[in-house]
Coordinates of C-alpha atoms and ligand atoms in Angstrom, one line a residue:
M1 CA -10.7 13.7 -17.2
K2 CA -6.8 13.2 -17.5
V3 CA -5.4 10.5 -15.2
T4 CA -1.7 10.1 -15.2
V5 CA 0.1 7.0 -13.8
V6 CA 3.7 7.5 -12.7
G7 CA 5.5 4.2 -12.7
A8 CA 3.1 2.8 -15.3
G9 CA 5.7 0.2 -16.4
S10 CA 4.8 -1.8 -13.3
T11 CA 3.3 -5.2 -14.0
Y12 CA 0.3 -4.0 -11.8
T13 CA -0.9 -1.5 -14.4
P14 CA -3.2 -3.8 -16.1
E15 CA -5.0 -4.3 -12.6
L16 CA -5.6 -0.6 -12.7
V17 CA -6.7 -0.6 -16.4
S18 CA -9.4 -3.4 -15.5
G19 CA -10.5 -1.1 -12.7
L20 CA -11.1 1.7 -15.1
A21 CA -13.1 -0.4 -17.4
A22 CA -15.2 -1.8 -14.4
Q23 CA -15.8 1.8 -13.0
R24 CA -16.7 3.3 -16.3
S25 CA -20.1 4.5 -15.2
R26 CA -18.8 6.1 -12.2
L27 CA -15.6 7.7 -13.5
A28 CA -15.2 8.9 -17.1
V29 CA -11.4 8.9 -18.0
D30 CA -10.8 10.3 -21.5
E31 CA -7.1 10.5 -21.2
L32 CA -4.9 8.0 -19.6
V33 CA -1.3 8.9 -19.5
L34 CA 1.2 6.0 -18.7
M35 CA 4.6 7.4 -17.7
D36 CA 7.6 5.2 -16.9
V37 CA 11.3 5.9 -17.0
D38 CA 11.7 2.3 -18.6
R39 CA 10.6 2.7 -22.3
G40 CA 10.8 -1.0 -22.9
R41 CA 8.6 -1.9 -20.0
L42 CA 6.2 0.9 -20.8
E43 CA 5.8 -0.1 -24.4
V44 CA 4.9 -3.7 -23.4
V45 CA 2.5 -2.8 -20.5
G46 CA 1.1 0.1 -22.3
G47 CA 0.5 -1.9 -25.4
F48 CA -1.4 -4.5 -23.2
A49 CA -3.3 -1.6 -21.6
R50 CA -4.6 -0.5 -24.9
R51 CA -5.8 -3.9 -26.0
M52 CA -7.5 -4.3 -22.8
L53 CA -9.4 -1.0 -23.1
A54 CA -10.2 -1.6 -26.8
H55 CA -11.6 -5.1 -25.9
Q56 CA -13.8 -3.5 -23.1
G57 CA -15.1 -1.0 -25.7
L58 CA -13.6 2.0 -24.0
A59 CA -12.7 5.0 -26.0
T60 CA -10.0 6.2 -23.4
D61 CA -7.0 7.6 -25.3
V62 CA -3.9 6.0 -23.7
R63 CA -0.7 7.8 -24.1
L64 CA 2.7 6.3 -23.3
T65 CA 5.5 8.6 -22.4
T66 CA 8.9 8.8 -20.6
D67 CA 8.6 12.4 -20.2
R68 CA 7.2 13.1 -16.8
T69 CA 6.7 16.8 -17.3
D70 CA 4.4 16.1 -20.3
A71 CA 2.6 13.3 -18.4
V72 CA 1.8 15.5 -15.4
R73 CA 0.8 18.6 -17.2
D74 CA -2.9 19.4 -16.6
A75 CA -3.7 16.0 -15.0
D76 CA -6.7 15.9 -12.7
A77 CA -5.2 13.0 -10.8
V78 CA -1.8 11.4 -10.6
L79 CA -1.2 7.9 -9.4
V80 CA 2.2 7.2 -8.2
Q81 CA 3.1 3.5 -8.1
L82 CA 6.8 3.4 -8.4
R83 CA 9.6 1.2 -7.2
V84 CA 13.0 3.1 -7.0
G85 CA 15.7 0.5 -7.9
G86 CA 13.2 -2.1 -9.0
Q87 CA 13.4 -5.7 -7.5
T88 CA 17.1 -5.5 -7.2
A89 CA 16.9 -2.7 -4.6
R90 CA 14.0 -4.7 -3.0
L91 CA 16.3 -7.8 -2.8
A92 CA 19.0 -5.9 -0.8
D93 CA 16.3 -4.5 1.6
E94 CA 15.1 -8.1 2.2
T95 CA 18.5 -9.6 2.8
F96 CA 20.7 -7.1 4.7
P97 CA 18.6 -7.0 7.9
L98 CA 18.4 -10.9 7.9
A99 CA 22.2 -11.0 8.2
C100 CA 21.8 -9.2 11.6
G101 CA 19.1 -11.3 12.8
C102 CA 16.3 -8.8 11.8
V103 CA 13.2 -9.4 9.6
G104 CA 14.0 -8.8 5.9
Q105 CA 11.0 -7.0 4.5
E106 CA 10.5 -4.4 2.1
T107 CA 8.2 -2.0 4.2
T108 CA 8.9 -3.2 7.8
G109 CA 12.1 -2.7 9.8
A110 CA 15.6 -1.8 8.4
G111 CA 14.5 -2.7 4.9
G112 CA 11.6 -0.5 5.0
L113 CA 13.6 2.4 6.2
A114 CA 16.2 1.9 3.5
K115 CA 13.2 1.8 0.9
A116 CA 11.8 5.0 2.5
L117 CA 15.2 6.9 2.2
R118 CA 15.5 6.4 -1.5
T119 CA 12.0 6.7 -2.3
V120 CA 10.7 9.9 -0.4
P121 CA 12.9 12.2 -2.3
V122 CA 11.7 10.9 -5.7
V123 CA 8.0 11.0 -4.7
L124 CA 8.4 14.5 -3.4
D125 CA 10.1 15.7 -6.6
I126 CA 7.1 14.2 -8.7
A127 CA 4.7 16.0 -6.2
E128 CA 6.3 19.3 -6.6
E129 CA 5.8 19.1 -10.4
V130 CA 2.2 18.0 -10.0
R131 CA 1.8 21.2 -7.8
R132 CA 3.4 23.2 -10.4
I133 CA 1.8 22.2 -13.6
A134 CA -1.1 19.7 -13.0
K135 CA -4.7 21.1 -12.6
P136 CA -4.7 23.2 -9.5
D137 CA -7.0 20.8 -7.5
A138 CA -5.2 17.6 -8.7
W139 CA -5.0 14.8 -6.3
L140 CA -2.0 12.7 -5.9
I141 CA -2.7 9.1 -4.9
D142 CA 0.3 7.4 -3.5
F143 CA 0.5 3.6 -3.8
T144 CA 4.3 3.7 -3.4
N145 CA 5.7 2.0 -0.5
P146 CA 6.3 2.6 2.4
V147 CA 3.1 4.2 2.1
G148 CA 2.8 5.5 5.7
I149 CA 6.2 7.3 5.5
V150 CA 5.7 8.6 1.9
T151 CA 2.3 10.0 2.7
R152 CA 3.7 11.7 5.8
A153 CA 6.4 13.3 3.8
L154 CA 3.9 14.4 1.0
L155 CA 1.5 15.9 3.6
D156 CA 4.2 17.5 5.5
A157 CA 5.3 19.4 2.3
G158 CA 1.7 20.6 1.8
H159 CA 0.7 18.4 -1.1
R160 CA -2.9 17.3 -2.0
A161 CA -2.1 13.6 -1.4
I162 CA -3.7 10.4 -0.2
G163 CA -1.9 7.2 0.7
L164 CA -3.5 4.0 -0.4
C165 CA -2.9 0.2 0.3
N166 CA -4.9 -2.9 -0.6
V167 CA -4.6 -4.7 2.7
A168 CA -8.0 -3.3 4.0
I169 CA -9.9 -4.1 0.8
G170 CA -8.3 -7.4 0.6
M171 CA -9.5 -8.3 4.2
Q172 CA -12.9 -6.9 3.3
R173 CA -13.2 -9.2 0.2
W174 CA -11.9 -12.1 2.3
M175 CA -14.4 -11.5 5.0
A176 CA -17.3 -11.3 2.4
D177 CA -16.0 -14.7 1.1
L178 CA -16.1 -16.3 4.5
L179 CA -19.7 -14.7 5.3
E180 CA -20.7 -15.8 1.8
V181 CA -22.2 -12.4 1.1
D182 CA -21.9 -9.8 -1.5
P183 CA -18.8 -7.6 -0.7
G184 CA -21.1 -4.5 -0.9
R185 CA -22.6 -5.6 2.4
V186 CA -19.3 -5.8 4.3
E187 CA -17.2 -3.1 5.7
V188 CA -14.0 -3.5 7.6
D189 CA -12.7 -1.0 10.3
P190 CA -9.0 -1.1 10.9
V191 CA -7.0 1.1 13.2
G192 CA -3.4 1.9 13.1
L193 CA -0.8 2.8 10.4
N194 CA -0.1 1.4 7.1
H195 CA 1.0 -2.2 7.1
F196 CA 0.5 -2.0 10.9
S197 CA -3.2 -2.2 11.6
W198 CA -5.8 -4.1 13.6
M199 CA -9.1 -4.9 12.3
R200 CA -11.3 -4.3 15.2
R201 CA -14.7 -4.6 13.5
V202 CA -16.2 -6.5 10.5
L203 CA -19.7 -5.0 9.9
L204 CA -22.2 -7.0 8.0
D205 CA -25.1 -4.8 6.9
G206 CA -23.9 -2.5 9.7
E207 CA -23.7 -5.0 12.4
D208 CA -20.2 -6.1 13.9
V209 CA -19.8 -9.9 13.3
L210 CA -16.1 -10.1 14.3
P211 CA -16.9 -11.6 17.8
R212 CA -19.0 -14.2 16.1
L213 CA -16.1 -15.0 13.5
L214 CA -13.6 -15.0 16.3
D215 CA -15.8 -17.4 18.3
G216 CA -16.9 -19.8 15.6
R217 CA -14.5 -19.5 12.4
M218 CA -11.2 -19.4 14.0
D219 CA -9.9 -22.2 11.8
D220 CA -10.9 -20.3 8.6
L221 CA -9.3 -17.0 9.9
R222 CA -6.1 -18.9 10.7
T223 CA -5.8 -20.0 7.0
R224 CA -4.8 -16.5 6.0
L225 CA -3.4 -15.1 9.3
P226 CA -0.6 -16.8 10.9
F227 CA -1.4 -15.8 14.5
P228 CA -2.1 -18.1 17.4
E229 CA -5.9 -18.4 18.3
H230 CA -5.3 -17.1 21.9
L231 CA -3.5 -13.8 20.5
M232 CA -6.4 -13.0 18.3
R233 CA -9.2 -13.8 20.7
M234 CA -7.3 -11.8 23.5
L235 CA -7.0 -8.8 21.3
G236 CA -10.6 -9.1 19.9
A237 CA -9.2 -7.9 16.5
L238 CA -7.6 -9.3 13.4
P239 CA -4.0 -8.1 13.1
S240 CA -2.9 -7.3 9.5
Y241 CA -0.6 -10.0 8.2
Y242 CA 2.2 -7.5 8.5
L243 CA 1.9 -7.9 12.1
Q244 CA 3.5 -11.2 11.8
Y245 CA 6.7 -9.3 11.5
Y246 CA 6.4 -8.1 15.0
Y247 CA 4.4 -10.7 17.0
L248 CA 6.2 -13.5 15.5
H249 CA 9.5 -11.9 14.5
D250 CA 12.0 -14.5 15.4
R251 CA 10.0 -17.3 13.9
T252 CA 9.6 -15.3 10.7
V253 CA 13.3 -14.5 10.5
A254 CA 14.0 -18.3 10.7
E255 CA 11.6 -18.9 7.9
Q256 CA 13.0 -16.2 5.9
R257 CA 16.5 -17.7 6.1
R258 CA 15.2 -20.9 4.6
E259 CA 13.0 -19.4 1.8
R260 CA 13.8 -17.6 -1.3
P261 CA 13.5 -13.8 -0.9
R262 CA 10.1 -12.4 -2.1
A263 CA 12.2 -10.1 -4.4
A264 CA 13.5 -13.0 -6.4
V265 CA 10.1 -14.7 -6.7
V266 CA 8.5 -11.6 -7.9
A267 CA 11.4 -10.9 -10.4
D268 CA 10.6 -14.3 -11.9
L269 CA 7.0 -13.7 -12.0
E270 CA 7.4 -10.1 -13.6
T271 CA 9.5 -11.8 -16.4
E272 CA 6.6 -14.3 -16.9
L273 CA 4.0 -11.5 -16.7
L274 CA 5.8 -9.3 -19.3
D275 CA 6.0 -12.1 -21.7
L276 CA 2.3 -12.7 -21.3
Y277 CA 1.6 -9.0 -21.9
R278 CA 3.6 -9.1 -25.1
S279 CA 1.2 -11.5 -26.6
P280 CA -1.0 -9.7 -29.1
T281 CA -4.0 -12.1 -28.4
L282 CA -4.1 -11.4 -24.6
V283 CA -6.8 -8.8 -23.9
E284 CA -7.6 -9.5 -20.1
K285 CA -5.4 -9.6 -17.2
P286 CA -3.9 -13.0 -16.8
T287 CA -4.5 -15.1 -13.7
Q288 CA -0.7 -15.2 -12.9
L289 CA -1.1 -11.5 -11.7
E290 CA -3.1 -12.9 -8.7
Q291 CA 0.3 -14.1 -7.5
R292 CA 1.3 -10.6 -6.7
G293 CA 0.3 -9.1 -3.3
G294 CA -1.6 -6.3 -4.9
A295 CA -4.9 -8.1 -5.3
F296 CA -7.9 -5.5 -5.5
Y297 CA -5.5 -2.6 -5.9
S298 CA -7.3 -1.5 -9.0
E299 CA -10.7 -1.6 -7.3
A300 CA -9.4 0.4 -4.3
A301 CA -7.5 2.9 -6.6
V302 CA -10.3 3.5 -9.1
D303 CA -13.0 3.5 -6.5
L304 CA -11.2 6.2 -4.5
L305 CA -10.6 8.2 -7.5
A306 CA -14.3 8.0 -8.5
S307 CA -15.3 9.0 -4.9
L308 CA -13.0 12.0 -5.0
Y309 CA -15.2 13.3 -8.0
A310 CA -18.6 12.3 -6.6
D311 CA -21.2 14.2 -4.8
E312 CA -22.3 11.2 -2.7
P313 CA -19.6 10.2 -0.1
T314 CA -18.4 6.7 0.1
V315 CA -16.3 5.0 2.7
H316 CA -12.6 4.2 2.0
V317 CA -9.8 3.0 4.1
I318 CA -6.8 5.5 3.4
N319 CA -3.8 7.2 4.8
V320 CA -4.5 10.6 6.2
R321 CA -3.5 13.0 9.0
N322 CA -4.5 11.9 12.6
D323 CA -5.8 15.3 13.3
G324 CA -7.1 14.3 16.8
L325 CA -8.9 11.0 15.7
I326 CA -6.8 8.9 17.9
P327 CA -5.8 10.5 21.2
G328 CA -2.2 9.7 22.0
L329 CA -1.0 10.4 18.5
A330 CA 0.1 13.9 17.2
A331 CA -2.3 15.7 15.0
D332 CA 0.4 15.3 12.1
D333 CA 0.7 11.6 12.4
V334 CA -0.4 9.7 9.5
I335 CA -2.8 6.9 10.1
E336 CA -4.8 4.3 8.0
T337 CA -8.3 4.6 8.8
R338 CA -11.9 4.7 7.4
C339 CA -12.9 8.1 5.8
L340 CA -15.8 9.3 4.0
V341 CA -14.7 10.6 0.6
S342 CA -16.5 12.8 -1.9
R343 CA -15.7 15.9 -4.0
S344 CA -16.4 18.0 -0.9
G345 CA -13.6 16.4 1.1
I346 CA -12.2 13.7 3.4
E347 CA -13.6 13.0 6.7
P348 CA -12.3 10.5 9.0
L349 CA -14.9 8.4 10.7
P350 CA -14.9 8.0 14.5
Q351 CA -12.6 5.3 16.1
P352 CA -13.6 3.7 19.3
D353 CA -11.1 4.0 22.2
V354 CA -7.7 2.2 21.3
P355 CA -6.5 0.0 24.1
P356 CA -3.0 0.2 25.3
V357 CA -1.9 -3.1 23.9
I358 CA -2.6 -1.7 20.4
L359 CA -2.0 1.9 21.0
G360 CA 1.3 1.5 22.5
P361 CA 2.9 0.0 19.5
I362 CA 1.0 2.3 17.1
Q363 CA 2.6 5.3 19.0
H364 CA 6.1 3.5 19.0
V365 CA 5.9 3.0 15.2
S366 CA 4.5 6.4 14.6
A367 CA 7.5 8.0 16.2
Y368 CA 9.8 5.8 14.1
E369 CA 7.9 7.0 11.0
R370 CA 8.3 10.6 11.9
I371 CA 12.1 10.2 12.3
A372 CA 12.3 8.1 9.1
A373 CA 10.4 10.8 7.1
G374 CA 12.9 13.3 8.6
A375 CA 16.0 11.1 7.7
A376 CA 14.9 10.8 4.1
L377 CA 14.9 14.6 3.8
S378 CA 18.1 15.2 5.8
G379 CA 20.2 12.3 4.4
D380 CA 22.1 12.4 7.9
A381 CA 23.5 9.3 9.1
D382 CA 22.6 10.1 12.6
D383 CA 19.1 10.5 11.6
V384 CA 19.2 7.1 10.3
R385 CA 20.6 5.8 13.5
R386 CA 17.9 7.6 15.4
A387 CA 15.2 6.0 13.1
L388 CA 16.8 2.4 13.8
L389 CA 17.0 3.2 17.5
A390 CA 13.3 4.2 17.7
H391 CA 12.1 1.2 15.7
P392 CA 10.5 -1.5 17.9
L393 CA 12.1 -4.3 16.1
I394 CA 15.6 -2.7 16.3
G395 CA 16.3 -0.5 19.3
Q396 CA 19.7 -1.7 20.2
W397 CA 22.8 0.3 19.6
D398 CA 25.0 -2.7 18.5
L399 CA 22.3 -3.7 16.0
V400 CA 22.0 -0.1 14.7
E401 CA 25.7 -0.2 13.9
Q402 CA 25.6 -3.5 12.3
L403 CA 22.8 -2.5 10.1
L404 CA 24.2 0.8 9.0
P405 CA 26.5 -0.5 6.3
G406 CA 23.3 -1.9 4.6
F407 CA 22.1 1.7 3.8
E408 CA 25.2 2.6 2.0
R409 CA 24.6 1.4 -1.6
Ligands
LIG1 C1 0.6 -5.8 -0.6 C2 0.9 -4.6 0.0 C3 1.6 -3.8 -1.0 C4 2.8 -4.5 -1.5 C5 2.5 -5.8 -1.9 C6 3.7 -6.7 -2.3 O1 -0.3 -5.8 -1.5 O2 -0.2 -4.0 0.5 O3 2.0 -2.5 -0.4 O4 3.5 -3.8 -2.4 O5 1.7 -6.5 -1.1 O6 3.3 -7.7 -3.2 P1 4.4 -8.4 -4.0 O7 3.7 -9.3 -4.9 O8 5.3 -7.3 -4.6 O9 5.2 -9.2 -3.0
LIG2 MN1 0.3 -1.8 0.9

C-alpha cells in the first residue's frame, strides 16, 4: 500500500510514523511518500522518520519529495496535514481579532475564517490531483484545519474525503486515565461539529459512566476543562475545550491579551523539535512533541486508515455529512460524530435527541461554516462579511467592518 503525506515537513510527522510502527499488524504500508514544499524541513523530518522506522525494524520504503504530482500518483491514501503560511500566518490569525475584542484563535472566530479562506483552495487543489491520478478508490484524510470547513468543501466538491481531529481520542484517553482502565474499554460519544462538540456519554464496557463522573469526579474533570461546575452538570455533558472560546469568551480574550500567542510558543517549540530531529542518534519521538496539541493524532489517523481497509468495522469519531442523523441540521452539513468504519463504508451511529441548548449553537455555527466554505470559493468580500455576521462570536456590523482589514494580507 502506498500512503502519501502532504505537508510532511510538519513536526507532527514523527507522530504518524510511530503510529505506523504501532499498527504494523493491521496496516501494511510498503511505500510512505513524504511530500512538502519546504525541502529543508522535509529532509530533517524525513531523515528522522527513516531512522524511526529502521529502529522499529520496519521495511517501509520512505520517499521524500517536493513534487506533489509524483507523491500523489497511484497513492492508496493521502493524508493532508498542512498549514498554509506556517506559524507566521497563524500569528496573524491569532492577533488581529484580539485588537477588536474578539477571541484570537486559529480555528475559531475571525482567525478561523481567515485560515479557512487561504486553506480551502489549496486543499481542494490537492484533492483534484488525488482524484485525477491517485488510485481510483483512494481516500483523502484531512487533518488540515479548520477541519469542519475544509471537509465540507471537499465533500461539496465530491471528493472521497474524511475529516479527522484528535480532540475525541484525547478525551477518550483522558477518560480511560481517570477511570484507571485500558483505553480499549472506553468509548466517548461527542455530538456537534469539529472543535465545537459536547461529550454526552462516556462508555465503559458499553455502560455510560458520565453521570457518575459528573457527580463524583468534578475536581478531576476541571483540571483539563476550564468550565464552571454548574455549567457542566447542567448540560450533563463535557464541552470540548474549544467551547471555552464561546462560553467564556470575554474571560479568554482578557487572558489572551496577557499571554504570548500560541503561534509564537509553537514556533519556538518547532525550532527545538527540528534541532532534535536532526540528531543522528534520535530514533524515537522526543517527549517535547507532547507539548503540541496533537497528542494521539498518530493513533487516530493510522487507526482510521487501517479500518478503511479492514473487513471488521471499528468505531471512529470523524467528520462526515449529517445526512439526517441530527434533525435540525441540513443533510449536507458536516458533523463530527461516531461512525462505524470498514472497507465496506462509513456508517454514522445513532445520536440521542440533541436538546436546544446544544442544538441551537450547532445550527448557528453550521450556518457560519456553510457561508465560510462558500466565501473560500468565491473570494468575495461580501461573503466574508456574511460569514462574520453569521458567526455567534461576531454578529455585529461595526465589528465586521473593523475585522475586515485583518483579512487583507
Ligand atoms: C488540537 C487540535 C488540532 C490543532 C492542535 C493545535 O490537537 O485538535 O486541530 O491543530 O490542537 O496544537 P498546537 O500545538 O499547534 O497549538
Ligand atoms: Mn482538531
